[in-house]
């Protein structure tokens, strides 16, 4: 998974260098496709649910998952997903394209934070809420584990804000990574 994500990051960085007012999203798609194939990977979006291209390009008012075409615009989000050695690496970033006004620049440079709460279940994935309106439980009664972090995302990258240096130490379970 690390290799797939590292490749996705490199492809996205390269795709960002192609963003120019005269470059179409189709041209970016072709270049990204070739880089992914040359790296021995496959562009995950291509053919997924009928998606016809190798990368998602969302221009201006397009929120996400835009299909590359002859468009270009003031801003463009490029969403790269690669499939390498059985794993998907997925990343995206919004780029400024040429000269833009101050409000557009502020939009792209804005900071966003998100609490990410993945859960794992030993059984099914269906859940229900108790009558208290808060407590979520598995329908089949299977055990679950949850992890949560708040991540700050800026134009320069992402930072896990809630990572304590000793938060993931677990000497009890064989095969579990521990961080010190």
XYZ file of N, CA and C in Angstrom:
540
model
N 0.824 -1.189 0.000
C 0.000 0.000 0.000
C 0.870 1.256 0.000
N 1.963 1.216 0.754
C 2.856 2.381 0.773
C 3.409 2.666 -0.627
N 3.795 1.614 -1.357
C 4.340 1.800 -2.705
C 3.281 2.383 -3.636
N 2.045 1.899 -3.536
C 0.966 2.422 -4.369
C 0.695 3.890 -4.042
N 0.686 4.229 -2.769
C 0.432 5.614 -2.368
C 1.590 6.526 -2.751
N 2.804 6.028 -2.638
C 3.966 6.831 -3.034
C 3.937 7.095 -4.532
N 3.574 6.084 -5.318
C 3.460 6.284 -6.763
C 2.355 7.296 -7.071
N 1.209 7.168 -6.424
C 0.116 8.119 -6.648
C 0.573 9.543 -6.357
N 1.338 9.727 -5.277
C 1.842 11.060 -4.926
C 2.787 11.593 -5.993
N 3.668 10.724 -6.512
C 4.588 11.155 -7.583
C 3.834 11.514 -8.855
N 2.837 10.721 -9.196
C 2.035 10.994 -10.389
C 1.290 12.315 -10.228
N 0.727 12.544 -9.049
C 0.012 13.800 -8.807
C 0.954 14.995 -8.904
N 2.147 14.856 -8.337
C 3.119 15.946 -8.427
C 3.446 16.257 -9.890
N 3.660 15.220 -10.684
C 3.930 15.404 -12.113
C 2.728 16.048 -12.814
N 1.530 15.557 -12.527
C 0.328 16.109 -13.152
C 0.195 17.596 -12.857
N 0.550 17.999 -11.642
C 0.476 19.412 -11.266
C 1.386 20.299 -12.093
N 2.520 19.747 -12.547
C 3.427 20.545 -13.382
C 2.843 20.795 -14.763
N 1.839 20.032 -15.137
C 1.220 20.179 -16.466
C 0.110 21.230 -16.490
N -0.315 21.688 -15.326
C -1.436 22.635 -15.252
C -0.991 23.994 -15.776
N -1.503 24.331 -16.933
C -1.243 25.614 -17.594
C -2.534 26.028 -18.306
N -2.758 27.338 -18.507
C -4.007 27.778 -19.134
C -4.301 27.133 -20.491
N -3.314 26.756 -21.246
C -3.545 26.193 -22.583
C -3.563 24.661 -22.612
N -3.326 24.028 -21.476
C -3.293 22.564 -21.422
C -4.678 22.042 -21.032
N -5.219 21.128 -21.844
C -6.550 20.586 -21.555
C -6.452 19.443 -20.544
N -7.588 19.139 -19.944
C -7.622 18.023 -19.001
C -7.407 16.690 -19.726
N -7.773 16.610 -20.992
C -7.487 15.417 -21.795
C -5.981 15.183 -21.914
N -5.237 16.260 -22.118
C -3.772 16.136 -22.225
C -3.176 15.659 -20.894
N -3.692 16.188 -19.792
C -3.229 15.752 -18.478
C -3.543 14.270 -18.288
N -4.740 13.855 -18.677
C -5.136 12.458 -18.561
C -4.182 11.539 -19.335
N -3.865 11.894 -20.554
C -2.959 11.056 -21.368
C -1.579 10.941 -20.719
N -1.056 12.052 -20.214
C 0.270 12.033 -19.595
C 0.261 11.208 -18.304
N -0.776 11.368 -17.498
C -0.905 10.615 -16.258
C -1.031 9.122 -16.564
N -1.856 8.792 -17.531
C -2.030 7.392 -17.929
C -0.684 6.761 -18.275
N 0.084 7.453 -19.089
C 1.379 6.903 -19.518
C 2.344 6.731 -18.349
N 2.386 7.697 -17.451
C 3.281 7.595 -16.303
C 2.906 6.408 -15.419
N 1.618 6.208 -15.203
C 1.158 5.092 -14.368
C 1.513 3.757 -15.018
N 1.259 3.626 -16.301
C 1.574 2.387 -17.029
C 3.078 2.141 -17.029
N 3.856 3.192 -17.285
C 5.319 3.051 -17.287
C 5.861 2.595 -15.937
N 5.132 2.903 -14.860
C 5.559 2.510 -13.517
C 5.107 1.087 -13.160
N 4.448 0.420 -14.098
C 4.001 -0.946 -13.853
C 2.702 -1.033 -13.076
N 1.951 0.037 -13.062
C 0.684 0.080 -12.335
C -0.465 0.253 -13.327
N -1.673 0.352 -12.800
C -2.867 0.559 -13.614
C -3.636 1.742 -13.031
N -4.179 2.621 -13.893
C -4.978 3.747 -13.380
C -6.344 3.244 -12.890
N -6.547 3.253 -11.598
C -7.758 2.683 -10.994
C -9.068 3.224 -11.564
N -9.193 4.515 -11.880
C -10.480 4.994 -12.381
C -10.873 4.411 -13.739
N -9.908 4.062 -14.560
C -10.181 3.630 -15.928
C -11.046 2.372 -15.940
N -12.270 2.530 -16.400
C -13.198 1.421 -16.479
C -14.011 1.182 -15.218
N -13.643 1.826 -14.093
C -14.378 1.621 -12.845
C -15.766 2.240 -12.958
N -16.794 1.411 -12.869
C -18.174 1.900 -12.989
C -18.439 2.588 -14.314
N -17.657 2.252 -15.332
C -17.813 2.861 -16.644
C -17.042 4.155 -16.829
N -16.234 4.556 -15.844
C -15.455 5.797 -15.976
C -14.497 5.649 -17.159
N -14.501 6.616 -18.095
C -13.771 6.432 -19.352
C -12.317 6.913 -19.373
N -11.813 7.468 -18.293
C -10.471 8.045 -18.314
C -9.620 7.496 -17.176
N -8.354 7.906 -17.151
C -7.391 7.376 -16.183
C -7.226 8.232 -14.942
N -7.770 9.440 -14.956
C -7.649 10.363 -13.836
C -8.924 11.198 -13.783
N -9.271 11.688 -12.606
C -10.405 12.604 -12.478
C -9.869 14.030 -12.481
N -10.492 14.888 -13.269
C -10.086 16.298 -13.323
C -11.340 17.155 -13.159
N -11.383 17.903 -12.085
C -12.556 18.713 -11.778
C -12.189 20.187 -11.901
N -12.755 20.827 -12.902
C -12.435 22.211 -13.237
C -13.503 23.150 -12.685
N -13.041 24.243 -12.075
C -13.894 25.331 -11.578
C -15.050 24.841 -10.721
N -16.286 24.823 -11.236
C -17.466 24.503 -10.437
C -17.677 23.010 -10.222
N -16.904 22.166 -10.885
C -17.034 20.718 -10.726
C -16.478 20.326 -9.348
N -17.298 19.731 -8.512
C -16.894 19.399 -7.147
C -15.880 18.265 -7.133
N -16.169 17.165 -7.835
C -15.240 16.033 -7.846
C -15.576 15.070 -8.977
N -14.621 14.204 -9.301
C -14.758 13.110 -10.257
C -15.106 13.560 -11.673
N -14.607 14.735 -12.069
C -14.821 15.208 -13.423
C -14.089 14.337 -14.442
N -14.691 14.193 -15.611
C -14.094 13.402 -16.689
C -13.261 14.329 -17.566
N -11.986 13.996 -17.768
C -11.134 14.847 -18.610
C -11.725 15.043 -20.005
N -11.573 16.268 -20.515
C -12.070 16.611 -21.852
C -11.251 17.781 -22.374
N -11.851 18.633 -23.158
C -11.115 19.759 -23.741
C -11.120 20.995 -22.847
N -11.655 20.883 -21.618
C -11.755 22.028 -20.714
C -10.423 22.383 -20.077
N -10.341 23.631 -19.692
C -9.351 24.106 -18.734
C -10.050 25.213 -17.957
N -9.432 25.750 -16.922
C -10.128 26.749 -16.119
C -9.213 27.436 -15.145
N -9.815 28.156 -14.195
C -9.066 28.914 -13.203
C -8.419 28.005 -12.166
N -9.177 26.970 -11.754
C -8.664 25.994 -10.803
C -9.016 24.603 -11.317
N -8.196 23.639 -10.919
C -8.449 22.259 -11.319
C -8.016 21.328 -10.200
N -8.913 20.416 -9.844
C -8.549 19.347 -8.919
C -8.176 18.140 -9.758
N -7.013 17.591 -9.474
C -6.577 16.367 -10.138
C -6.592 15.269 -9.082
N -7.343 14.205 -9.356
C -7.525 13.093 -8.434
C -6.907 11.848 -9.073
N -5.786 11.415 -8.526
C -5.015 10.292 -9.067
C -5.222 9.072 -8.179
N -5.570 7.954 -8.791
C -5.630 6.684 -8.076
C -4.921 5.637 -8.923
N -3.968 4.954 -8.318
C -3.224 3.911 -9.033
C -3.445 2.571 -8.350
N -3.360 1.512 -9.136
C -3.442 0.153 -8.610
C -2.089 -0.491 -8.858
N -1.376 -0.804 -7.777
C -0.029 -1.350 -7.865
C 0.121 -2.511 -6.881
N 0.527 -3.641 -7.391
C 0.794 -4.820 -6.554
C -0.371 -5.186 -5.628
N -1.591 -5.036 -6.133
C -2.765 -5.417 -5.355
C -3.323 -4.348 -4.437
N -2.766 -3.137 -4.490
C -3.219 -2.059 -3.613
C -3.518 -0.798 -4.423
N -4.460 -0.014 -3.905
C -4.790 1.274 -4.511
C -4.128 2.385 -3.704
N -3.562 3.368 -4.395
C -3.070 4.596 -3.791
C -3.903 5.724 -4.358
N -4.463 6.584 -3.539
C -5.422 7.594 -3.987
C -5.078 8.934 -3.349
N -4.962 9.974 -4.166
C -4.650 11.304 -3.664
C -5.159 12.351 -4.649
N -5.421 13.539 -4.161
C -5.826 14.629 -5.057
C -5.365 15.962 -4.497
N -5.360 16.937 -5.365
C -4.984 18.294 -4.983
C -5.608 19.258 -5.976
N -5.935 20.459 -5.495
C -6.460 21.503 -6.373
C -5.340 22.478 -6.692
N -5.200 22.793 -7.972
C -4.144 23.676 -8.475
C -4.746 24.943 -9.062
N -3.999 26.025 -8.927
C -4.339 27.269 -9.618
C -3.850 27.160 -11.043
N -4.623 27.700 -11.978
C -4.247 27.634 -13.389
C -4.126 29.060 -13.930
N -2.911 29.556 -14.038
C -2.687 30.909 -14.518
C -3.004 31.944 -13.452
N -3.295 33.151 -13.889
C -3.625 34.250 -12.987
C -5.061 34.103 -12.501
N -5.261 34.184 -11.185
C -6.606 34.082 -10.614
C -6.818 35.231 -9.633
N -8.087 35.512 -9.340
C -8.367 36.593 -8.397
C -8.089 36.136 -6.965
N -8.091 37.099 -6.043
C -7.728 36.836 -4.650
C -8.658 35.822 -3.984
N -9.967 35.912 -4.257
C -10.897 34.984 -3.602
C -10.667 33.548 -4.064
N -10.329 33.376 -5.330
C -10.022 32.030 -5.836
C -8.744 31.509 -5.199
N -7.750 32.372 -5.067
C -6.498 31.974 -4.437
C -6.733 31.561 -2.987
N -7.559 32.316 -2.264
C -7.862 31.987 -0.871
C -8.601 30.648 -0.754
N -9.489 30.372 -1.705
C -10.216 29.104 -1.717
C -9.250 27.924 -1.800
N -8.293 28.008 -2.694
C -7.355 26.905 -2.910
C -6.370 26.779 -1.748
N -6.007 27.882 -1.123
C -5.031 27.830 -0.028
C -5.667 27.639 1.340
N -6.987 27.497 1.373
C -7.678 27.345 2.653
C -7.226 26.091 3.386
N -7.335 26.149 4.693
C -7.003 24.988 5.526
C -8.293 24.243 5.850
N -8.205 22.950 5.835
C -9.353 22.115 6.164
C -8.908 21.101 7.207
N -9.760 20.854 8.166
C -9.453 19.775 9.099
C -10.607 18.786 9.060
N -10.274 17.546 9.292
C -11.259 16.482 9.212
C -10.961 15.444 10.266
N -11.965 15.007 10.939
C -11.811 13.897 11.856
C -12.114 12.632 11.071
N -11.175 11.709 11.049
C -11.321 10.461 10.323
C -11.510 9.347 11.344
N -12.600 8.580 11.208
C -12.955 7.567 12.188
C -13.205 6.209 11.539
N -12.174 5.538 11.033
C -12.425 4.218 10.449
C -12.758 3.201 11.535
N -13.632 2.255 11.187
C -13.971 1.170 12.090
C -13.793 -0.152 11.358
N -13.477 -1.172 12.110
C -13.340 -2.530 11.579
C -14.297 -3.422 12.338
N -14.860 -4.398 11.643
C -15.789 -5.324 12.274
C -15.358 -6.756 11.991
N -15.520 -7.635 12.969
C -15.223 -9.056 12.771
C -16.361 -9.749 12.036
N -17.460 -9.052 11.850
C -18.634 -9.639 11.195
C -19.135 -8.756 10.077
N -20.432 -8.511 10.089
C -21.063 -7.712 9.045
C -20.797 -6.230 9.192
N -21.211 -5.470 8.191
C -20.989 -4.023 8.205
C -22.259 -3.241 8.522
N -23.386 -3.922 8.677
C -24.623 -3.215 8.990
C -24.624 -2.788 10.451
N -25.113 -1.565 10.668
C -25.174 -1.068 12.043
C -26.534 -0.436 12.298
N -26.790 -0.202 13.572
C -28.027 0.447 13.989
C -27.704 1.334 15.186
N -28.580 2.293 15.456
C -28.415 3.168 16.625
C -29.306 2.697 17.750
N -28.783 2.790 18.976
C -29.620 2.538 20.141
C -30.610 3.688 20.295
N -31.556 3.521 21.183
C -32.585 4.542 21.406
C -32.014 5.868 21.880
N -30.786 5.866 22.403
C -30.192 7.126 22.862
C -29.827 8.047 21.702
N -29.902 7.531 20.459
C -29.619 8.347 19.283
C -28.148 8.555 18.996
N -27.269 7.958 19.800
C -25.828 8.144 19.634
C -25.057 6.840 19.468
N -25.394 5.869 20.274
C -24.605 4.643 20.326
C -24.877 3.776 19.103
N -23.816 3.574 18.298
C -23.921 2.737 17.094
C -23.383 1.344 17.411
N -24.135 0.320 17.026
C -23.730 -1.062 17.271
C -23.923 -1.891 16.003
N -23.171 -2.996 15.925
C -23.342 -3.898 14.786
C -24.663 -4.638 14.935
N -25.331 -4.863 13.810
C -26.603 -5.579 13.823
C -26.391 -7.028 14.244
N -25.283 -7.627 13.802
C -25.040 -9.044 14.104
C -24.311 -9.263 15.427
N -24.032 -8.195 16.177
C -23.386 -8.324 17.474
C -21.894 -8.603 17.414
N -21.280 -8.480 16.234
C -19.849 -8.773 16.100
C -19.006 -7.672 16.741
N -17.804 -8.072 17.187
C -16.878 -7.126 17.803
C -16.369 -6.127 16.775
N -16.118 -4.901 17.243
C -15.581 -3.862 16.360
C -14.419 -3.148 17.041
N -13.601 -2.528 16.216
C -12.524 -1.670 16.704
C -12.609 -0.354 15.938
N -12.314 0.738 16.617
C -12.376 2.056 15.997
C -11.101 2.817 16.295
N -10.686 3.626 15.341
C -9.534 4.501 15.488
C -9.953 5.862 14.964
N -9.398 6.920 15.542
C -9.791 8.259 15.094
C -8.621 9.219 15.217
N -8.494 10.057 14.199
C -7.518 11.137 14.226
C -8.119 12.364 13.551
N -7.643 13.520 13.953
C -7.975 14.748 13.256
C -6.796 15.088 12.359
N -7.096 15.313 11.105
C -6.064 15.589 10.102
C -6.275 16.992 9.555
N -5.210 17.782 9.538
C -5.226 19.116 8.949
C -4.676 19.000 7.537
N -5.452 19.458 6.560
C -5.036 19.412 5.167
C -4.893 20.839 4.671
N -3.718 21.156 4.133
C -3.463 22.474 3.536
C -2.953 22.261 2.122
N -2.713 23.331 1.423
C -2.145 23.242 0.090
C -0.750 22.651 0.083
N -0.110 22.615 1.243
C 1.252 22.088 1.344
C 1.316 20.643 1.800
N 0.187 20.046 2.161
C 0.199 18.663 2.603
C -0.770 18.425 3.732
N -0.562 17.324 4.443
C -1.455 16.939 5.529
C -0.646 16.638 6.787
N -1.281 16.882 7.921
C -0.628 16.637 9.201
C -1.639 16.005 10.150
N -1.266 14.897 10.779
C -2.116 14.295 11.794
C -1.916 15.103 13.068
N -2.959 15.805 13.486
C -2.849 16.703 14.628
C -2.940 15.968 15.966
N -3.521 14.802 15.970
C -3.769 14.096 17.230
C -2.831 12.917 17.452
N -1.742 12.827 16.725
C -0.821 11.699 16.869
C 0.132 11.944 18.023
N -0.009 11.151 19.063
C 0.914 11.197 20.192
C 2.037 10.221 19.902
N 3.279 10.562 20.227
C 4.408 9.673 19.892
C 4.259 8.249 20.413
N 3.544 8.057 21.507
C 3.417 6.713 22.075
C 2.003 6.154 21.915
N 1.213 6.757 21.035
C -0.198 6.386 20.928
C -0.436 4.984 20.390
N 0.467 4.453 19.618
C 0.190 3.178 18.958
C 1.048 2.024 19.481
N 1.615 2.173 20.649
C 2.414 1.081 21.197
C 1.478 -0.026 21.683
N 1.741 -1.231 21.209
C 0.963 -2.375 21.654
C 1.878 -3.587 21.636
N 2.460 -3.892 22.761
C 3.411 -5.001 22.870
C 2.696 -6.340 23.009
N 1.391 -6.333 23.247
C 0.661 -7.559 23.551
C 0.349 -8.406 22.325
N 0.112 -7.786 21.167
C -0.345 -8.520 20.002
C 0.791 -8.788 19.024
N 1.055 -10.057 18.696
C 2.111 -10.353 17.723
C 1.734 -9.816 16.352
N 2.711 -9.251 15.671
C 2.480 -8.755 14.317
C 1.902 -7.357 14.253
N 1.570 -6.743 15.389
C 1.023 -5.392 15.395
C 2.192 -4.414 15.429
N 2.175 -3.449 14.514
C 3.252 -2.450 14.503
C 3.208 -1.610 15.766
N 4.342 -1.302 16.299
C 4.369 -0.396 17.430
C 5.259 0.792 17.101
N 4.831 1.942 17.537
C 5.556 3.182 17.303
C 6.007 3.722 18.647
N 7.270 4.071 18.750
C 7.755 4.612 20.011
C 8.318 5.997 19.814
